[in-house]
PDB file of C-alpha atoms in Angstrom:
ATOM      1  CA  MET A   1     109.031  62.100 150.524  1.00 61.00           C
ATOM      2  CA  TYR A   2     110.165  65.443 149.199  1.00 61.00           C
ATOM      3  CA  ARG A   3     112.169  63.610 146.511  1.00 66.00           C
ATOM      4  CA  PHE A   4     109.069  61.709 145.426  1.00 61.00           C
ATOM      5  CA  PHE A   5     106.917  64.821 145.116  1.00 61.00           C
ATOM      6  CA  ALA A   6     109.685  66.703 143.339  1.00 68.00           C
ATOM      7  CA  ALA A   7     110.019  63.893 140.783  1.00 61.00           C
ATOM      8  CA  LEU A   8     106.238  63.715 140.409  1.00 63.00           C
ATOM      9  CA  GLY A   9     106.108  67.453 139.773  1.00 68.00           C
ATOM     10  CA  PHE A  10     108.732  67.202 137.039  1.00 64.00           C
ATOM     11  CA  LEU A  11     106.901  64.248 135.491  1.00 61.00           C
ATOM     12  CA  LEU A  12     103.637  66.188 135.334  1.00 64.00           C
ATOM     13  CA  ALA A  13     105.420  69.224 133.922  1.00 71.00           C
ATOM     14  CA  PHE A  14     107.050  67.236 131.119  1.00 62.00           C
ATOM     15  CA  ALA A  15     103.772  65.438 130.410  1.00 66.00           C
ATOM     16  CA  GLY A  16     102.012  68.784 130.122  1.00 64.00           C
ATOM     17  CA  ALA A  17     104.725  70.119 127.820  1.00 65.00           C
ATOM     18  CA  ALA A  18     104.304  67.082 125.566  1.00 65.00           C
ATOM     19  CA  HIS A  19     100.724  68.174 124.919  1.00 60.00           C
ATOM     20  CA  TRP A  20     102.163  71.364 123.407  1.00 64.00           C
ATOM     21  CA  VAL A  21     105.375  70.051 121.838  1.00 65.00           C
ATOM     22  CA  VAL A  22     103.963  67.058 119.942  1.00 64.00           C
ATOM     23  CA  PRO A  23     101.290  68.898 117.850  1.00 67.00           C
ATOM     24  CA  ALA A  24     103.742  71.677 116.962  1.00 65.00           C
ATOM     25  CA  GLY A  25     106.341  69.122 115.926  1.00 66.00           C
ATOM     26  CA  ARG A  26     103.761  67.280 113.844  1.00 69.00           C
ATOM     27  CA  GLN A  27     102.863  70.558 112.092  1.00 69.00           C
ATOM     28  CA  ALA A  28     106.501  71.342 111.285  1.00 70.00           C
ATOM     29  CA  PHE A  29     107.034  67.802 109.992  1.00 73.00           C
ATOM     30  CA  ALA A  30     103.948  68.115 107.773  1.00 75.00           C
ATOM     31  CA  LEU A  31     105.322  71.356 106.302  1.00 74.00           C
ATOM     32  CA  VAL A  32     108.622  69.722 105.446  1.00 73.00           C
ATOM     33  CA  SER A  33     106.848  66.694 103.953  1.00 76.00           C
ATOM     34  CA  ALA A  34     104.846  69.037 101.682  1.00 76.00           C
ATOM     35  CA  GLN A  35     107.856  71.023 100.481  1.00 77.00           C
ATOM     36  CA  ASP A  36     107.463  69.718  96.912  1.00 82.00           C
ATOM     37  CA  ASP A  37     103.713  70.388  96.751  1.00 86.00           C
ATOM     38  CA  ALA A  38     103.114  74.150  96.572  1.00 86.00           C
ATOM     39  CA  ALA A  39      99.335  73.902  96.988  1.00 87.00           C
ATOM     40  CA  ARG A  40      99.574  71.608 100.016  1.00 89.00           C
ATOM     41  CA  LEU A  41     102.295  73.773 101.537  1.00 87.00           C
ATOM     42  CA  ALA A  42     100.120  76.872 101.177  1.00 88.00           C
ATOM     43  CA  ASP A  43      97.114  75.127 102.741  1.00 89.00           C
ATOM     44  CA  LEU A  44      99.136  74.048 105.778  1.00 86.00           C
ATOM     45  CA  GLN A  45     100.457  77.545 106.392  1.00 85.00           C
ATOM     46  CA  LEU A  46      97.120  79.260 105.813  1.00 90.00           C
ATOM     47  CA  ALA A  47      95.600  77.172 108.599  1.00 84.00           C
ATOM     48  CA  GLY A  48      97.468  79.211 111.187  1.00 76.00           C
ATOM     49  CA  VAL A  49      97.137  82.723 109.791  1.00 88.00           C
ATOM     50  CA  LEU A  50      93.936  83.082 107.744  1.00 91.00           C
ATOM     51  CA  THR A  51      91.497  84.066 110.481  1.00 92.00           C
ATOM     52  CA  GLU A  52      88.181  85.878 110.203  1.00 93.00           C
ATOM     53  CA  ALA A  53      89.785  89.055 111.494  1.00 93.00           C
ATOM     54  CA  ARG A  54      92.654  88.817 109.001  1.00 94.00           C
ATOM     55  CA  VAL A  55      90.293  88.299 106.070  1.00 95.00           C
ATOM     56  CA  ALA A  56      88.118  91.254 107.113  1.00 95.00           C
ATOM     57  CA  GLN A  57      91.201  93.454 107.460  1.00 95.00           C
ATOM     58  CA  GLU A  58      92.571  92.471 104.038  1.00 95.00           C
ATOM     59  CA  ILE A  59      89.235  93.004 102.278  1.00 95.00           C
ATOM     60  CA  ASP A  60      88.703  96.414 103.868  1.00 95.00           C
ATOM     61  CA  ALA A  61      92.257  97.496 102.997  1.00 94.00           C
ATOM     62  CA  ALA A  62      91.892  96.327  99.393  1.00 93.00           C
ATOM     63  CA  LEU A  63      88.596  98.148  98.942  1.00 92.00           C
ATOM     64  CA  ALA A  64      90.051 101.295 100.496  1.00 92.00           C
ATOM     65  CA  GLU A  65      92.824 101.196  97.866  1.00 89.00           C
ATOM     66  CA  ASN A  66      90.294 100.519  95.082  1.00 84.00           C
ATOM     67  CA  ASP A  67      91.826  97.074  94.551  1.00 86.00           C
ATOM     68  CA  ALA A  68      88.700  95.110  93.695  1.00 86.00           C
ATOM     69  CA  GLU A  69      90.636  92.135  92.302  1.00 86.00           C
ATOM     70  CA  LEU A  70      92.496  91.516  95.566  1.00 91.00           C
ATOM     71  CA  ALA A  71      89.312  91.894  97.606  1.00 93.00           C
ATOM     72  CA  ALA A  72      87.514  89.365  95.408  1.00 92.00           C
ATOM     73  CA  SER A  73      90.436  86.954  95.728  1.00 93.00           C
ATOM     74  CA  PHE A  74      90.223  87.086  99.531  1.00 95.00           C
ATOM     75  CA  VAL A  75      86.477  86.485  99.458  1.00 95.00           C
ATOM     76  CA  GLU A  76      87.013  83.423  97.253  1.00 94.00           C
ATOM     77  CA  LEU A  77      89.819  82.110  99.461  1.00 95.00           C
ATOM     78  CA  ALA A  78      87.772  82.622 102.629  1.00 94.00           C
ATOM     79  CA  GLN A  79      84.859  80.734 101.100  1.00 94.00           C
ATOM     80  CA  GLU A  80      87.119  77.808 100.208  1.00 93.00           C
ATOM     81  CA  ARG A  81      88.527  77.586 103.724  1.00 92.00           C
ATOM     82  CA  GLY A  82      85.243  78.145 105.527  1.00 92.00           C
ATOM     83  CA  VAL A  83      86.196  81.532 106.989  1.00 93.00           C
ATOM     84  CA  PRO A  84      83.088  83.716 107.512  1.00 94.00           C
ATOM     85  CA  VAL A  85      82.760  86.959 105.541  1.00 94.00           C
ATOM     86  CA  THR A  86      79.945  89.348 106.360  1.00 94.00           C
ATOM     87  CA  ALA A  87      77.214  89.933 103.806  1.00 94.00           C
ATOM     88  CA  GLU A  88      78.012  93.643 103.830  1.00 94.00           C
ATOM     89  CA  ARG A  89      81.610  93.027 102.764  1.00 94.00           C
ATOM     90  CA  ARG A  90      80.526  90.551 100.110  1.00 93.00           C
ATOM     91  CA  SER A  91      78.142  93.093  98.617  1.00 93.00           C
ATOM     92  CA  ARG A  92      80.828  95.790  98.574  1.00 93.00           C
ATOM     93  CA  VAL A  93      83.256  93.459  96.803  1.00 92.00           C
ATOM     94  CA  ALA A  94      80.616  92.403  94.279  1.00 90.00           C
ATOM     95  CA  LEU A  95      79.785  96.053  93.582  1.00 88.00           C
ATOM     96  CA  ALA A  96      83.450  96.943  93.096  1.00 85.00           C
ATOM     97  CA  ASN A  97      83.850  94.078  90.617  1.00 82.00           C
ATOM     98  CA  ALA A  98      80.680  94.826  88.637  1.00 79.00           C
ATOM     99  CA  PRO A  99      81.357  94.901  84.874  1.00 69.00           C
ATOM    100  CA  GLY A 100      80.473  98.569  84.514  1.00 64.00           C
ATOM    101  CA  ALA A 101      82.715  99.684  87.366  1.00 57.00           C
ATOM    102  CA  SER A 102      85.628  97.554  86.195  1.00 58.00           C
ATOM    103  CA  PHE A 103      85.374  98.824  82.629  1.00 58.00           C
ATOM    104  CA  ALA A 104      85.162 102.467  83.618  1.00 57.00           C
ATOM    105  CA  ARG A 105      88.113 102.102  85.970  1.00 58.00           C
ATOM    106  CA  GLY A 106      90.473 100.322  83.594  1.00 60.00           C
ATOM    107  CA  ALA A 107      89.587 101.247  79.999  1.00 63.00           C
ATOM    108  CA  GLY A 108      91.890 104.243  79.742  1.00 66.00           C
ATOM    109  CA  SER A 109      94.817 102.534  81.470  1.00 69.00           C
ATOM    110  CA  PHE A 110      94.382  99.451  79.317  1.00 70.00           C
ATOM    111  CA  GLY A 111      94.571 101.459  76.090  1.00 72.00           C
ATOM    112  CA  HIS A 112      97.624 103.380  77.277  1.00 68.00           C
ATOM    113  CA  GLY A 113      99.370 100.153  78.209  1.00 72.00           C
ATOM    114  CA  PHE A 114      98.515  98.562  74.881  1.00 71.00           C
ATOM    115  CA  LEU A 115      99.993 101.447  72.900  1.00 71.00           C
ATOM    116  CA  THR A 116     103.059 102.232  74.976  1.00 68.00           C
ATOM    117  CA  GLY A 117     103.796  98.965  76.774  1.00 64.00           C
ATOM    118  CA  GLN A 118     103.875 100.780  80.100  1.00 62.00           C
ATOM    119  CA  GLY A 119     101.296 101.033  82.842  1.00 57.00           C
ATOM    120  CA  GLU A 120     101.140 102.327  86.398  1.00 51.00           C
ATOM    121  CA  ASP A 121      98.302 100.026  87.422  1.00 56.00           C
ATOM    122  CA  MET A 122      97.220  96.490  86.670  1.00 60.00           C
ATOM    123  CA  ALA A 123      94.864  97.521  83.873  1.00 65.00           C
ATOM    124  CA  GLY A 124      97.750  99.261  82.122  1.00 66.00           C
ATOM    125  CA  LEU A 125      99.966  96.218  82.553  1.00 62.00           C
ATOM    126  CA  ALA A 126      97.181  94.022  81.205  1.00 67.00           C
ATOM    127  CA  GLY A 127      96.978  96.262  78.145  1.00 72.00           C
ATOM    128  CA  ALA A 128     100.728  95.947  77.639  1.00 69.00           C
ATOM    129  CA  ALA A 129     100.433  92.174  77.880  1.00 67.00           C
ATOM    130  CA  ALA A 130      97.622  92.209  75.306  1.00 69.00           C
ATOM    131  CA  GLY A 131      99.870  94.177  72.970  1.00 72.00           C
ATOM    132  CA  ASP A 132     102.530  91.513  73.378  1.00 67.00           C
ATOM    133  CA  LEU A 133     100.156  88.907  71.984  1.00 67.00           C
ATOM    134  CA  THR A 134     100.629  90.593  68.609  1.00 69.00           C
ATOM    135  CA  VAL A 135     103.822  91.472  66.755  1.00 71.00           C
ATOM    136  CA  TRP A 136     103.127  95.100  67.657  1.00 72.00           C
ATOM    137  CA  GLY A 137     104.157  94.655  71.272  1.00 75.00           C
ATOM    138  CA  ASP A 138     107.515  93.079  70.460  1.00 78.00           C
ATOM    139  CA  VAL A 139     108.316  95.531  67.656  1.00 80.00           C
ATOM    140  CA  ARG A 140     107.393  98.407  69.967  1.00 78.00           C
ATOM    141  CA  ASP A 141     109.798  97.187  72.647  1.00 79.00           C
ATOM    142  CA  LEU A 142     112.621  96.574  70.188  1.00 82.00           C
ATOM    143  CA  GLY A 143     112.103 100.070  68.771  1.00 84.00           C
ATOM    144  CA  ARG A 144     112.227 101.614  72.235  1.00 81.00           C
ATOM    145  CA  GLU A 145     115.466  99.844  73.143  1.00 83.00           C
ATOM    146  CA  ALA A 146     116.957 100.753  69.746  1.00 87.00           C
ATOM    147  CA  ALA A 147     116.121 104.409  70.427  1.00 86.00           C
ATOM    148  CA  ASN A 148     117.785 104.142  73.834  1.00 84.00           C
ATOM    149  CA  TRP A 149     120.907 102.714  72.168  1.00 86.00           C
ATOM    150  CA  ALA A 150     120.947 105.500  69.576  1.00 86.00           C
ATOM    151  CA  ARG A 151     120.719 108.159  72.335  1.00 86.00           C
ATOM    152  CA  GLY A 152     123.457 106.477  74.338  1.00 86.00           C
ATOM    153  CA  GLU A 153     121.060 105.507  77.118  1.00 84.00           C
ATOM    154  CA  PRO A 154     121.088 102.134  78.914  1.00 85.00           C
ATOM    155  CA  VAL A 155     119.597  99.253  76.922  1.00 81.00           C
ATOM    156  CA  ASP A 156     117.627  96.513  78.656  1.00 79.00           C
ATOM    157  CA  HIS A 157     119.164  93.478  76.968  1.00 79.00           C
ATOM    158  CA  PHE A 158     116.816  91.205  78.866  1.00 75.00           C
ATOM    159  CA  MET A 159     113.833  92.923  77.225  1.00 79.00           C
ATOM    160  CA  VAL A 160     115.558  92.810  73.821  1.00 82.00           C
ATOM    161  CA  ASN A 161     115.997  89.057  74.141  1.00 76.00           C
ATOM    162  CA  LEU A 162     112.378  88.571  75.169  1.00 78.00           C
ATOM    163  CA  ALA A 163     111.088  90.740  72.321  1.00 78.00           C
ATOM    164  CA  GLY A 164     113.171  88.816  69.774  1.00 78.00           C
ATOM    165  CA  ILE A 165     111.935  85.486  71.097  1.00 76.00           C
ATOM    166  CA  GLY A 166     108.402  86.902  71.139  1.00 76.00           C
ATOM    167  CA  ILE A 167     108.457  87.752  67.434  1.00 74.00           C
ATOM    168  CA  VAL A 168     109.490  84.191  66.607  1.00 71.00           C
ATOM    169  CA  ALA A 169     106.897  82.768  68.996  1.00 70.00           C
ATOM    170  CA  THR A 170     104.129  84.923  67.540  1.00 68.00           C
ATOM    171  CA  GLY A 171     104.955  83.719  64.047  1.00 65.00           C
ATOM    172  CA  ALA A 172     104.943  80.120  65.264  1.00 61.00           C
ATOM    173  CA  THR A 173     101.603  80.708  66.984  1.00 58.00           C
ATOM    174  CA  TYR A 174      99.967  81.922  63.780  1.00 56.00           C
ATOM    175  CA  ALA A 175     101.652  79.216  61.688  1.00 54.00           C
ATOM    176  CA  ALA A 176     100.486  76.452  64.036  1.00 53.00           C
ATOM    177  CA  PHE A 177      97.017  77.975  64.539  1.00 49.00           C
ATOM    178  CA  GLY A 178      97.639  78.786  68.202  1.00 51.00           C
ATOM    179  CA  ALA A 179      99.438  75.589  69.242  1.00 47.00           C
ATOM    180  CA  PRO A 180     102.269  77.311  71.232  1.00 57.00           C
ATOM    181  CA  LEU A 181      99.887  79.906  72.716  1.00 66.00           C
ATOM    182  CA  THR A 182     100.930  79.083  76.293  1.00 73.00           C
ATOM    183  CA  PHE A 183     104.547  79.887  75.466  1.00 75.00           C
ATOM    184  CA  ARG A 184     103.541  83.139  73.796  1.00 71.00           C
ATOM    185  CA  ALA A 185     101.417  84.099  76.804  1.00 75.00           C
ATOM    186  CA  GLY A 186     104.290  83.253  79.142  1.00 79.00           C
ATOM    187  CA  LEU A 187     106.584  85.631  77.262  1.00 78.00           C
ATOM    188  CA  SER A 188     103.971  88.365  77.592  1.00 77.00           C
ATOM    189  CA  VAL A 189     103.711  87.764  81.321  1.00 80.00           C
ATOM    190  CA  LEU A 190     107.495  87.817  81.678  1.00 81.00           C
ATOM    191  CA  LYS A 191     107.824  91.093  79.758  1.00 79.00           C
ATOM    192  CA  GLY A 192     105.057  92.674  81.788  1.00 77.00           C
ATOM    193  CA  ALA A 193     106.696  91.513  85.002  1.00 78.00           C
ATOM    194  CA  ARG A 194     109.975  93.043  83.861  1.00 79.00           C
ATOM    195  CA  ARG A 195     108.253  96.375  83.272  1.00 75.00           C
ATOM    196  CA  ALA A 196     106.565  96.181  86.667  1.00 73.00           C
ATOM    197  CA  GLY A 197     109.924  95.573  88.336  1.00 77.00           C
ATOM    198  CA  VAL A 198     109.016  92.203  89.842  1.00 79.00           C
ATOM    199  CA  VAL A 199     111.634  90.126  88.012  1.00 81.00           C
ATOM    200  CA  GLY A 200     114.667  89.797  90.258  1.00 75.00           C
ATOM    201  CA  GLY A 201     118.217  89.978  88.998  1.00 74.00           C
ATOM    202  CA  ARG A 202     118.885  86.325  89.738  1.00 80.00           C
ATOM    203  CA  PHE A 203     115.813  85.179  87.804  1.00 83.00           C
ATOM    204  CA  ALA A 204     116.661  87.441  84.874  1.00 80.00           C
ATOM    205  CA  GLY A 205     120.220  86.122  84.927  1.00 81.00           C
ATOM    206  CA  ASN A 206     119.035  82.512  84.812  1.00 79.00           C
ATOM    207  CA  ILE A 207     116.817  83.252  81.820  1.00 80.00           C
ATOM    208  CA  ALA A 208     119.594  85.135  80.036  1.00 77.00           C
ATOM    209  CA  ALA A 209     121.962  82.212  80.657  1.00 79.00           C
ATOM    210  CA  ALA A 210     119.399  79.818  79.185  1.00 75.00           C
ATOM    211  CA  VAL A 211     119.080  82.043  76.107  1.00 72.00           C
ATOM    212  CA  ARG A 212     122.854  82.311  75.641  1.00 73.00           C
ATOM    213  CA  GLY A 213     123.405  78.622  76.297  1.00 72.00           C
ATOM    214  CA  GLY A 214     120.745  77.555  73.838  1.00 65.00           C
ATOM    215  CA  SER A 215     118.840  75.586  76.477  1.00 70.00           C
ATOM    216  CA  LYS A 216     115.562  75.689  74.568  1.00 71.00           C
ATOM    217  CA  ALA A 217     113.842  72.966  76.590  1.00 77.00           C
ATOM    218  CA  GLN A 218     114.512  74.671  79.926  1.00 78.00           C
ATOM    219  CA  LEU A 219     113.483  78.077  78.599  1.00 79.00           C
ATOM    220  CA  ALA A 220     110.317  76.673  77.019  1.00 81.00           C
ATOM    221  CA  ALA A 221     109.339  74.915  80.243  1.00 85.00           C
ATOM    222  CA  LEU A 222     109.942  78.038  82.347  1.00 86.00           C
ATOM    223  CA  VAL A 223     108.037  80.383  80.040  1.00 84.00           C
ATOM    224  CA  GLY A 224     105.274  77.814  79.593  1.00 86.00           C
ATOM    225  CA  ASP A 225     104.853  77.587  83.379  1.00 89.00           C
ATOM    226  CA  LEU A 226     104.446  81.360  83.572  1.00 88.00           C
ATOM    227  CA  GLY A 227     101.905  81.250  80.768  1.00 85.00           C
ATOM    228  CA  THR A 228      99.939  78.562  82.602  1.00 88.00           C
ATOM    229  CA  ALA A 229     100.076  80.553  85.841  1.00 89.00           C
ATOM    230  CA  GLY A 230      98.808  83.649  84.058  1.00 84.00           C
ATOM    231  CA  SER A 231      95.933  81.796  82.424  1.00 83.00           C
ATOM    232  CA  LYS A 232      94.850  80.086  85.664  1.00 89.00           C
ATOM    233  CA  ALA A 233      95.412  82.781  88.295  1.00 88.00           C
ATOM    234  CA  GLY A 234      95.589  85.988  86.259  1.00 83.00           C
ATOM    235  CA  THR A 235      98.392  88.390  85.416  1.00 81.00           C
ATOM    236  CA  ARG A 236      98.225  90.167  88.772  1.00 83.00           C
ATOM    237  CA  ALA A 237      98.687  86.988  90.830  1.00 88.00           C
ATOM    238  CA  THR A 238     101.502  85.817  88.544  1.00 88.00           C
ATOM    239  CA  PHE A 239     103.318  89.115  89.011  1.00 87.00           C
ATOM    240  CA  ALA A 240     102.917  88.820  92.779  1.00 89.00           C
ATOM    241  CA  GLY A 241     104.315  85.288  92.750  1.00 90.00           C
ATOM    242  CA  LEU A 242     107.226  86.226  90.481  1.00 89.00           C
ATOM    243  CA  ARG A 243     108.589  88.486  93.207  1.00 88.00           C
ATOM    244  CA  HIS A 244     109.607  85.298  95.017  1.00 89.00           C
ATOM    245  CA  VAL A 245     110.791  83.218  92.025  1.00 89.00           C
ATOM    246  CA  ASP A 246     114.493  82.867  91.235  1.00 86.00           C
ATOM    247  CA  ASP A 247     114.686  79.942  88.819  1.00 85.00           C
ATOM    248  CA  ALA A 248     112.778  77.410  86.732  1.00 85.00           C
ATOM    249  CA  ALA A 249     111.873  75.343  89.803  1.00 88.00           C
ATOM    250  CA  GLY A 250     110.226  78.377  91.360  1.00 89.00           C
ATOM    251  CA  ALA A 251     108.278  79.047  88.166  1.00 90.00           C
ATOM    252  CA  ALA A 252     107.055  75.433  88.215  1.00 91.00           C
ATOM    253  CA  ARG A 253     105.900  75.868  91.835  1.00 92.00           C
ATOM    254  CA  LEU A 254     104.050  79.054  90.915  1.00 92.00           C
ATOM    255  CA  SER A 255     102.353  77.259  88.037  1.00 92.00           C
ATOM    256  CA  ALA A 256     101.293  74.379  90.299  1.00 93.00           C
ATOM    257  CA  LEU A 257      99.908  76.802  92.897  1.00 94.00           C
ATOM    258  CA  ALA A 258      97.992  78.743  90.248  1.00 93.00           C
ATOM    259  CA  GLN A 259      96.467  75.573  88.794  1.00 93.00           C
ATOM    260  CA  ALA A 260      95.338  74.450  92.246  1.00 93.00           C
ATOM    261  CA  LYS A 261      94.097  77.799  93.570  1.00 93.00           C
ATOM    262  CA  GLY A 262      93.008  79.733  90.475  1.00 91.00           C
ATOM    263  CA  GLY A 263      91.626  83.152  91.394  1.00 90.00           C
ATOM    264  CA  LYS A 264      92.551  82.570  95.040  1.00 94.00           C
ATOM    265  CA  THR A 265      96.265  82.625  94.226  1.00 94.00           C
ATOM    266  CA  LEU A 266      96.564  86.397  94.623  1.00 93.00           C
ATOM    267  CA  ALA A 267      95.192  86.259  98.171  1.00 94.00           C
ATOM    268  CA  VAL A 268      97.402  83.286  99.025  1.00 94.00           C
ATOM    269  CA  VAL A 269     100.563  85.091  97.909  1.00 93.00           C
ATOM    270  CA  LYS A 270      99.476  88.304  99.629  1.00 93.00           C
ATOM    271  CA  THR A 271      98.972  86.413 102.900  1.00 93.00           C
ATOM    272  CA  LEU A 272     102.008  84.123 102.889  1.00 90.00           C
ATOM    273  CA  GLY A 273     104.537  85.944 100.724  1.00 88.00           C
ATOM    274  CA  ARG A 274     107.458  83.690  99.822  1.00 86.00           C
ATOM    275  CA  GLY A 275     106.000  81.032 102.109  1.00 83.00           C
ATOM    276  CA  ALA A 276     103.293  80.400  99.507  1.00 85.00           C
ATOM    277  CA  LEU A 277     105.924  78.738  97.295  1.00 86.00           C
ATOM    278  CA  PHE A 278     108.813  77.730  99.510  1.00 81.00           C
ATOM    279  CA  LEU A 279     109.654  76.561 102.993  1.00 75.00           C
ATOM    280  CA  THR A 280     110.912  79.570 104.880  1.00 67.00           C
ATOM    281  CA  GLU A 281     111.157  79.170 108.641  1.00 59.00           C
ATOM    282  CA  ALA A 282     109.682  75.646 108.622  1.00 58.00           C
ATOM    283  CA  MET A 283     113.076  73.933 108.556  1.00 62.00           C
ATOM    284  CA  ALA A 284     114.267  75.911 111.561  1.00 62.00           C
ATOM    285  CA  LYS A 285     110.987  75.172 113.302  1.00 65.00           C
ATOM    286  CA  LEU A 286     111.347  71.455 112.609  1.00 65.00           C
ATOM    287  CA  ALA A 287     114.860  71.391 114.073  1.00 68.00           C
ATOM    288  CA  TYR A 288     113.642  73.272 117.144  1.00 68.00           C
ATOM    289  CA  TRP A 289     110.698  70.964 117.713  1.00 67.00           C
ATOM    290  CA  ILE A 290     112.842  67.827 117.244  1.00 68.00           C
ATOM    291  CA  ILE A 291     115.229  69.070 119.920  1.00 73.00           C
ATOM    292  CA  ALA A 292     112.313  70.024 122.154  1.00 72.00           C
ATOM    293  CA  ALA A 293     110.687  66.617 121.684  1.00 70.00           C
ATOM    294  CA  ALA A 294     113.948  64.792 122.452  1.00 72.00           C
ATOM    295  CA  LEU A 295     114.451  66.819 125.621  1.00 74.00           C
ATOM    296  CA  ASN A 296     110.838  66.204 126.583  1.00 69.00           C
ATOM    297  CA  VAL A 297     111.219  62.432 126.215  1.00 74.00           C
ATOM    298  CA  LEU A 298     114.448  62.442 128.208  1.00 75.00           C
ATOM    299  CA  GLY A 299     112.772  64.556 130.882  1.00 74.00           C
ATOM    300  CA  LEU A 300     109.831  62.173 131.111  1.00 70.00           C
ATOM    301  CA  ILE A 301     112.113  59.150 131.467  1.00 78.00           C
ATOM    302  CA  ALA A 302     114.394  60.811 134.013  1.00 79.00           C
ATOM    303  CA  SER A 303     111.567  62.171 136.159  1.00 74.00           C
ATOM    304  CA  PHE A 304     109.709  58.825 136.104  1.00 73.00           C
ATOM    305  CA  ASN A 305     112.899  57.008 137.082  1.00 75.00           C
ATOM    306  CA  ALA A 306     113.528  59.472 139.911  1.00 74.00           C
ATOM    307  CA  MET A 307     109.952  59.032 141.169  1.00 70.00           C
ATOM    308  CA  VAL A 308     110.280  55.234 141.225  1.00 71.00           C
ATOM    309  CA  VAL A 309     113.604  55.442 143.030  1.00 72.00           C
ATOM    310  CA  ALA A 310     112.106  57.818 145.600  1.00 69.00           C
ATOM    311  CA  MET A 311     109.212  55.380 146.212  1.00 71.00           C
ATOM    312  CA  LEU A 312     111.446  52.352 146.662  1.00 67.00           C
ATOM    313  CA  ARG A 313     114.178  54.045 148.680  1.00 67.00           C
ATOM    314  CA  PRO A 314     112.472  53.468 152.102  1.00 67.00           C
ATOM    315  CA  MET A 315     112.259  49.741 151.306  1.00 66.00           C
ATOM    316  CA  TRP A 316     115.954  49.367 150.865  1.00 60.00           C
ATOM    317  CA  LYS A 317     117.819  47.875 153.787  1.00 51.00           C
ATOM    318  CA  LYS A 318     120.841  49.814 154.638  1.00 54.00           C
ATOM    319  CA  LYS A 319     123.617  47.817 156.146  1.00 49.00           C
ATOM    320  CA  ARG A 320     125.744  49.738 158.538  1.00 50.00           C
ATOM    321  CA  ARG A 321     129.351  48.873 158.565  1.00 52.00           C
ATOM    322  CA  ARG A 322     130.850  48.261 161.975  1.00 54.00           C
ATOM    323  CA  PRO A 323     133.795  50.508 162.642  1.00 59.00           C
ATOM    324  CA  LEU A 324     137.149  48.764 162.563  1.00 54.00           C
ATOM    325  CA  PRO A 325     138.903  48.534 165.919  1.00 60.00           C
ATOM    326  CA  LEU A 326     141.686  51.015 166.336  1.00 55.00           C
ATOM    327  CA  PRO A 327     145.176  49.611 166.912  1.00 59.00           C
ATOM    328  CA  ALA A 328     146.351  49.698 170.546  1.00 51.00           C
TER     329      ALA A 328
END
C-alpha cells in the first residue's frame, strides 16, 4: 500500500500546485495578449502593485518633495482603481494644488523658462515650452547654438534641427489658423524633453535619421503623437514617458496611454516605469509558467497512473514459473 499512498500524495501535491500555477499562467498570457494595447497593459500590471499602502507612500513622498502634480495624479489613479485614500491625504493634496499655491510656486520659474528656454523644475520647463509656441523660442535656441559654434563649443545639432522645423511649423500654424497645432506642440514637448535630458540617444538618432532621410510622414506622426500625449496627460507625464521611448512605435504607445489615462498617466509611469508602455519581464514569466504548467500536467498524469497501478497490483495473478529440471 505504500506505493498507493505515495502516488496519492504526489497527485494531491500536483493538484494543489495547479491552483497556483494556472492563475499565474493566465495572468502572464493576458499580459502578452495586451502587448499592443498600452492602456490595457498598464491596467493589468497595476492590479498587482497599486495597493493602498503603495498609494499612501507615493502621495506622502510627493508632498514631502513639494510635487503637488504627482500627488494629485496618484489620487486620481487610486480613485479610478478603487484604492482607498484617506480624507486627510486628499485634503493635503487639494491644498497643495490650490490655484494660489500653484501660482506662487511656479510663476518665477515659468518666466525664467520662457525667456531662457531652460528650467530646473517643471514650471520652468513649462515656460520654455510656452516660448516654443512662438517664433521666439525657436529663434532663441538657434541663437544659443550659433553662439556656441562661434565660441568653438559643442553644438546640439538635434536642437538646431528641431528649432528649424519649429520655425516652419509655427508659420504653418499661423497661416492655417492653428490647423497643425498638435505638430507644433509636439515639437515644443520634444525640445523641452531634450533640455530636461529625457530624450535618449537612440530616440534622438531615429529622429535625426528621419530628418536627414526626408521621411516627413514618419516624423509628423511621431511629433504629433508627442503633442497629443502632452495635451492629454501634461508635459510632466510626457517627459516621464519619453525616458522609456526609443522610436516612433514607443511614441505611439505613449500617446495611446495618455489618451486613455489623462492626468493619471504620470502616476502610472511612476509606478510601472518602462512596464507602462512595454512588456518587460512578462515574456520570461509566460515561458516560465508554460513550462511549469506542462510539468504540472505531466505530474498529474503520472501520479494518477501510478496510483491506479498501485490499486490494481494486488488483483494481478502472478504465475510462478516452475524451475527447469537440471541435467543429470
